[in-house]
Coordinates of C-alpha atoms and ligand atoms in Angstrom, one line a residue:
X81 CA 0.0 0.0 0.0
X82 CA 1.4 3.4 -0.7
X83 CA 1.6 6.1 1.4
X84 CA -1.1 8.8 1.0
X85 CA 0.2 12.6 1.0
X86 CA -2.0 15.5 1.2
X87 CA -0.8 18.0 -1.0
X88 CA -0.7 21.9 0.4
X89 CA -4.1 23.1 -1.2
X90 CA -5.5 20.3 0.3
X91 CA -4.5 21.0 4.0
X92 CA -7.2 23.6 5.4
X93 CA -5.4 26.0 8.1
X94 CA -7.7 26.2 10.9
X95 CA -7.6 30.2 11.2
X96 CA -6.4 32.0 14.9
X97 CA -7.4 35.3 16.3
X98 CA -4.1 36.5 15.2
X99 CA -4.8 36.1 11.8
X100 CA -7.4 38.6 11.3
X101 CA -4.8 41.2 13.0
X102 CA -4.0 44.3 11.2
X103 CA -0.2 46.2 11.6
X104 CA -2.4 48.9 13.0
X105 CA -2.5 49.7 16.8
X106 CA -5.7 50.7 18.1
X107 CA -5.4 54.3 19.5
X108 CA -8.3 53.8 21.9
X109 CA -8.0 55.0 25.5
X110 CA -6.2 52.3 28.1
X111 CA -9.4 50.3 29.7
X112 CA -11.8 51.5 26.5
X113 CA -14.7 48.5 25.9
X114 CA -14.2 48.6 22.5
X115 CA -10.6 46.8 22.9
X116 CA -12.7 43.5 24.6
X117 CA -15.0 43.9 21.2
X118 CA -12.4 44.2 19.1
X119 CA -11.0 40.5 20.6
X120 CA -14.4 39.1 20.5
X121 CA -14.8 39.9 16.6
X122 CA -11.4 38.3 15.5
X123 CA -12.2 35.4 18.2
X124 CA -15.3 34.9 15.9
X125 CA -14.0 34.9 13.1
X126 CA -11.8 32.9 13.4
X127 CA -13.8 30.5 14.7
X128 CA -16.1 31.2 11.7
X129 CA -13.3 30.2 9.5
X130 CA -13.5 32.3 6.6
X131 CA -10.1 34.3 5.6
X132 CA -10.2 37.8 6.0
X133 CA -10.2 38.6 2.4
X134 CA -13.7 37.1 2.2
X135 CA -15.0 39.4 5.0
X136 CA -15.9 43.3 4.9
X137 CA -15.9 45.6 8.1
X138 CA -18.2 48.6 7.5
X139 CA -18.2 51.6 10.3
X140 CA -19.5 54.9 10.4
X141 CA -17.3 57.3 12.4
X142 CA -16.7 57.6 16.3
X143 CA -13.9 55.5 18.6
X144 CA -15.4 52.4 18.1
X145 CA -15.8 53.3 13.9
X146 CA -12.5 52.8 14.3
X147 CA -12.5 49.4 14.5
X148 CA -12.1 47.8 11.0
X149 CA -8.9 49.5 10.7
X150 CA -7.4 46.9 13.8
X151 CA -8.3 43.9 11.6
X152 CA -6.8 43.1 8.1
X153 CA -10.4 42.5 7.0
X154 CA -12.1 44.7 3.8
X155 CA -12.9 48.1 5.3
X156 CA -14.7 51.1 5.1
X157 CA -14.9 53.7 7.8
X158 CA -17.2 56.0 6.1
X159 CA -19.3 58.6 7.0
X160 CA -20.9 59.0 10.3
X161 CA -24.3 57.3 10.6
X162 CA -24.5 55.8 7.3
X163 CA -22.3 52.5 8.1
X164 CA -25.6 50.3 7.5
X165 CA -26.4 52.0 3.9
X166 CA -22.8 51.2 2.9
X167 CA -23.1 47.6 4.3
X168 CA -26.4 47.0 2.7
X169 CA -25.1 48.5 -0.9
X170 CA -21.9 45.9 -0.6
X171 CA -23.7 42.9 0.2
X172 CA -26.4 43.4 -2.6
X173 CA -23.8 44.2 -5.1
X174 CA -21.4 41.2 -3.6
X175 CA -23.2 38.4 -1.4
X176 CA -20.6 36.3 -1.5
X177 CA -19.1 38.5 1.4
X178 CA -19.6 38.3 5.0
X179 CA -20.5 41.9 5.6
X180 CA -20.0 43.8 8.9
X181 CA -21.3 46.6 10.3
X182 CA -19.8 48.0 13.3
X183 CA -20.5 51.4 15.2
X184 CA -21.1 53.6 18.2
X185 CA -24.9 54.4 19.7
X186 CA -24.3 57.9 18.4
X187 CA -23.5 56.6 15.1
X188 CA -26.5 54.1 15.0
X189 CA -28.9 55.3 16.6
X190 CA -28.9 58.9 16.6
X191 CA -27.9 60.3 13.1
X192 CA -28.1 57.0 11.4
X193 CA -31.3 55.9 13.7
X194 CA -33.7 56.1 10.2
X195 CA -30.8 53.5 8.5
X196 CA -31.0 51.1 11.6
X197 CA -34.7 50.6 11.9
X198 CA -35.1 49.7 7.7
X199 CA -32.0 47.4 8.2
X200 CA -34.1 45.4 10.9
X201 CA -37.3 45.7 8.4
X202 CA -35.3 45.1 5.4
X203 CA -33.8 41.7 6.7
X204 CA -30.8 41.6 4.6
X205 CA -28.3 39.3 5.4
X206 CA -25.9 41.4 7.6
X207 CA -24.5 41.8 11.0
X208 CA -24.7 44.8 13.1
X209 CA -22.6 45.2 16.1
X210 CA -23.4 48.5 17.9
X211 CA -20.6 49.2 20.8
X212 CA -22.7 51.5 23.3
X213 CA -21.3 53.4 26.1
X214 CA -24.4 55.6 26.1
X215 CA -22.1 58.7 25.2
X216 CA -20.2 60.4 22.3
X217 CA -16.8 59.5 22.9
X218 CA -14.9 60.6 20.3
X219 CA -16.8 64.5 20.4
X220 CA -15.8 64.7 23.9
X221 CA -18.9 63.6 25.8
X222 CA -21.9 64.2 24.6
X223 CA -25.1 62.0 25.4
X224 CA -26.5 59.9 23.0
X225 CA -29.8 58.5 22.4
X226 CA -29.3 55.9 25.1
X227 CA -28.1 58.1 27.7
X228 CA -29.9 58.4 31.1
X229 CA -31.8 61.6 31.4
X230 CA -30.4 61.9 34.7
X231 CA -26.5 62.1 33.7
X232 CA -24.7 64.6 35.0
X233 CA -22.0 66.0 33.1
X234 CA -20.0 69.3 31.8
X235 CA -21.2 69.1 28.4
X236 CA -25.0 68.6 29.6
X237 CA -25.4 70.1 33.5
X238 CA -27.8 68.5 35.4
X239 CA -28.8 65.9 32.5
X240 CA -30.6 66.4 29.2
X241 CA -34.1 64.9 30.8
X242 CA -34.8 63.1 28.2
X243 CA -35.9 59.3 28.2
X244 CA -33.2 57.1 26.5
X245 CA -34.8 54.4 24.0
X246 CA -34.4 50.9 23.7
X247 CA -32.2 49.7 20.8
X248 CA -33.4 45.8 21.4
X249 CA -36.8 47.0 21.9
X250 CA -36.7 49.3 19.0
X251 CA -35.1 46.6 16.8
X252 CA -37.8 44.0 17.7
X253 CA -40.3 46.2 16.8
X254 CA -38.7 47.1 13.7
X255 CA -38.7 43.7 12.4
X256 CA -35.2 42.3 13.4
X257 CA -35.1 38.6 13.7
X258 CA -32.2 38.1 15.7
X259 CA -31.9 40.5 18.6
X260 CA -29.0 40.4 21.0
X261 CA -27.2 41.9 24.0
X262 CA -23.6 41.2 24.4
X263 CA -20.7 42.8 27.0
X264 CA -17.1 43.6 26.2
X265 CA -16.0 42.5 29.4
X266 CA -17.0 38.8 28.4
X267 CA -14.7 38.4 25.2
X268 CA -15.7 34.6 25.3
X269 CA -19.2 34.6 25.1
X270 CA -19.8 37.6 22.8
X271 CA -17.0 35.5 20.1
X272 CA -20.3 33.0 20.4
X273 CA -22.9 35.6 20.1
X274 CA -21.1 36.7 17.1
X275 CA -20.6 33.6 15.4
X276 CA -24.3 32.7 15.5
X277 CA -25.1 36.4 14.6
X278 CA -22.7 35.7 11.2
X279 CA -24.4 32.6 10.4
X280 CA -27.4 33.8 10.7
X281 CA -29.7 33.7 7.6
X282 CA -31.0 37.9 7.8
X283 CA -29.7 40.7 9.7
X284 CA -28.3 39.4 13.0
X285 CA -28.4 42.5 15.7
X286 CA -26.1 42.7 18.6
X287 CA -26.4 45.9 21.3
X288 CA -22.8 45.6 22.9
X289 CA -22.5 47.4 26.5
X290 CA -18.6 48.6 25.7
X291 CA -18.1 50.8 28.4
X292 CA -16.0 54.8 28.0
X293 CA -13.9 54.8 30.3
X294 CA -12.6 58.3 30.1
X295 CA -15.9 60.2 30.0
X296 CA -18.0 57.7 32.1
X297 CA -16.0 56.0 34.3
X298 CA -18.4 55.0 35.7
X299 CA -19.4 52.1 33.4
X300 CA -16.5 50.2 35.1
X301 CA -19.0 49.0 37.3
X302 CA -20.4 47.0 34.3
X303 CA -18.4 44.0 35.0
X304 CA -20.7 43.5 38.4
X305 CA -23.8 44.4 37.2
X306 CA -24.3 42.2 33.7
X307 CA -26.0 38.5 34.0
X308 CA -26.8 35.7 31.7
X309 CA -30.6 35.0 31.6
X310 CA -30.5 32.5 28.8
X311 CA -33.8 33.0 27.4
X312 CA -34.4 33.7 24.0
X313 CA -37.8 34.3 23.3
X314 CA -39.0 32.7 19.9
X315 CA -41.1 35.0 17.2
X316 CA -43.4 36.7 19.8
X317 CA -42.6 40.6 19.3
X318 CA -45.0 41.5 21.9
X319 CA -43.7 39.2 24.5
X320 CA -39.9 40.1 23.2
X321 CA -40.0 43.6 23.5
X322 CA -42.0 43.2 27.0
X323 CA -39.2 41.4 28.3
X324 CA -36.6 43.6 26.7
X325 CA -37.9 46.9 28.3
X326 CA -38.5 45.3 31.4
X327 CA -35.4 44.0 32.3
X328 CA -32.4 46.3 33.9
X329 CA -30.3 46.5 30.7
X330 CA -27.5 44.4 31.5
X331 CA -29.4 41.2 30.5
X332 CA -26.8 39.4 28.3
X333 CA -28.0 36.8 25.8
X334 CA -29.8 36.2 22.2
X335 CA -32.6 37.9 23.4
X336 CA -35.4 37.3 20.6
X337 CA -35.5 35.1 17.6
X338 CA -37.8 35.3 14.9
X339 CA -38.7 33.5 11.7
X340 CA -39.1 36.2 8.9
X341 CA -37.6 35.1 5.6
X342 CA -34.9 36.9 5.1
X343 CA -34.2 39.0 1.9
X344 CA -33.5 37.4 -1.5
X345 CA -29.4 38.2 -2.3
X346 CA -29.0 37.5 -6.0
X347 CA -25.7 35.1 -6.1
X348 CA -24.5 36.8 -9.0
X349 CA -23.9 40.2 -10.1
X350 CA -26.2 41.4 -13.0
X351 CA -24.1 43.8 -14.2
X352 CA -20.3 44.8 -14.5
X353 CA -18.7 48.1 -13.1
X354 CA -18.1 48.9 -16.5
X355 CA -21.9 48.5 -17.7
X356 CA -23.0 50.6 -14.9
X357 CA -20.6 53.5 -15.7
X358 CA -21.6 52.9 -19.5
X359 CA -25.4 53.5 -18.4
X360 CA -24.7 56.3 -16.4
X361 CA -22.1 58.3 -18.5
X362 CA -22.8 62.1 -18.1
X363 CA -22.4 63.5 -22.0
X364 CA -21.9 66.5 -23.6
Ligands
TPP75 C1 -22.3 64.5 9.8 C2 -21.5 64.5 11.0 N1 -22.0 65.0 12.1 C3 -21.2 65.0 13.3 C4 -20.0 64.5 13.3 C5 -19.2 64.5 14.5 N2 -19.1 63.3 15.2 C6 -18.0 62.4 15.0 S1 -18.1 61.1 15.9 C7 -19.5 61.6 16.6 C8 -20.2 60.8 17.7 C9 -19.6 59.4 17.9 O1 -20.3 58.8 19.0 P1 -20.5 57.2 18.9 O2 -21.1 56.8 17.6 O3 -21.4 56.9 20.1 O4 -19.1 56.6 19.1 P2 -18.0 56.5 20.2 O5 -17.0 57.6 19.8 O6 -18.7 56.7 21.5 O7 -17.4 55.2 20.0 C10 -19.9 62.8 16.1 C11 -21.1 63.5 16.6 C12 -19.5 63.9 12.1 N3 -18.3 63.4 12.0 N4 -20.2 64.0 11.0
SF4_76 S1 -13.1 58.4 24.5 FE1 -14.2 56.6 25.4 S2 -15.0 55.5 23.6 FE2 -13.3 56.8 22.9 S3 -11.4 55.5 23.0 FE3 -11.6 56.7 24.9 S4 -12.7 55.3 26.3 FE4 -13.1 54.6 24.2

């Protein structure tokens, strides 16, 4: 009997955190959430197993935008509040990509808050990972829409007084079909989160509590206060977003799941770049 040898393009490479590791370092602050999120992501996908080449990272801007550029993933940090637009456009024009969409609350749900809720009706296959420290980090503090009325700070004495809303809730509503809360504190478990968010069929939403430590230190106290309830309610809304706005926020899980057909991704591309330039050629 001979011996059998597996030639190299026959040998798959199982893939490591490292390898979805850009040169870049991140700039964050020392303690910032977005450094455990940042872990989780590459943890996932390695654990996904596709290379980085087959995966895009769309942001908007703010601290945690920054994010694709720490991974040697497709990127594009583009234009505050329109990271889910961007995302959407890629993966209709190229489903073959696991597309990414990572942001801040400001980002997401303040100027880009219209984007968010047609994602979640929309139901194309995407992820959305929303890092929310309930602030505007990289502007230097302001509160966001998921800030307690009741925060005291330079840039908003005595509070703003206004009632935060509730991304899962609002997402459930909206039409989302996989509605999650993870915590940057537990690397670990939000890897899994995020690998059952990517293979996902539809848009996959995960609220990430990744505390600021510079403008609200206080979010340290995060790490004591988050708890694993394990119950995923299935395709009751009502019951969902009940449960959602009556728990204390730091509920950690897949939340709700739903059973909405996803939208139809054409495999293939109808038409080349240079067709579409052709048909939309400016003359005289
Ligand atoms: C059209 C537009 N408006 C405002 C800004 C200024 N801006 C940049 S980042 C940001 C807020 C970012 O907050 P968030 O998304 O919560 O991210 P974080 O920095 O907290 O991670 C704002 C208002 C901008 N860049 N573009
Ligand atoms: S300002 Fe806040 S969100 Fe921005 S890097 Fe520092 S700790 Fe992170």
């Amino acid at each position: 009997m001979s011996a059998v040898s597996l030639s190299e393009e026959h040998c798959v490479k199982a893939l490591a955190a490292k390898d979805f590791k850009s040169g870049a370092h991140p700039i964050w602050c020392l303690g910032c959430g977005d450094y455990g999120v940042l872990a989780a992501l590459q943890r996932a996908l390695a654990q996904h197993g596709r290379p980085s080449h087959e995966v895009a990272l769309i942001s908007g801007i703010g601290c945690s935008s920054r994010l694709p550029a720490y991974t040697n993933c497709y990127g594009f940090h583009g234009v505050h509040g329109r990271a889910l637009p961007f995302a959407t456009g890629l993966k209709l024009a190229r489903p073959d990509l696991e597309v990414i969409a990572v942001g801040g609350d400001g980002d997401g749900y303040s100027i880009g808050g219209n984007h968010f809720i047609h994602a979640c009706r929309r139901n194309i296959e995407l992820v959305y990972i929303v890092m929310d420290n309930r602030v505007y980090g990289m502007t230097k503090g302001q509160p966001s829409p998921t800030t307690e009325p009741d925060w005291d700070s330079e840039i908003a004495p005595g509070g703003i007084g206004l009632r935060p809303f509730n991304p899962l809730a609002l997402a459930i509503a909206a039409g989302a079909n996989f509605v999650a809360r993870g915590f940057s504190g537990r690397p670990d478990d939000l890897a899994d989160l995020i690998v059952s968010a990517i293979r996902w069929p539809g848009f996959a939403f995960i609220e990430v509590l990744s505390p600021c430590i510079t403008f609200r230190p206080e979010q340290s106290k995060w790490k004591q206060k988050v708890w694993s309830g394990g119950v995923t309610i299935e395709n009751d809304r009502a019951a969902a977003t009940a449960a959602v706005l009556a728990d204390d926020g730091f509920n950690l899980g897949l939340l709700f799941r739903g059973d909405r057909a996803p939208a139809p991704t054409r495999s293939e591309p109808t038409m080349t770049c240079e067709e579409i330039e052709r048909q939309f050629a400016v003359s005289g």
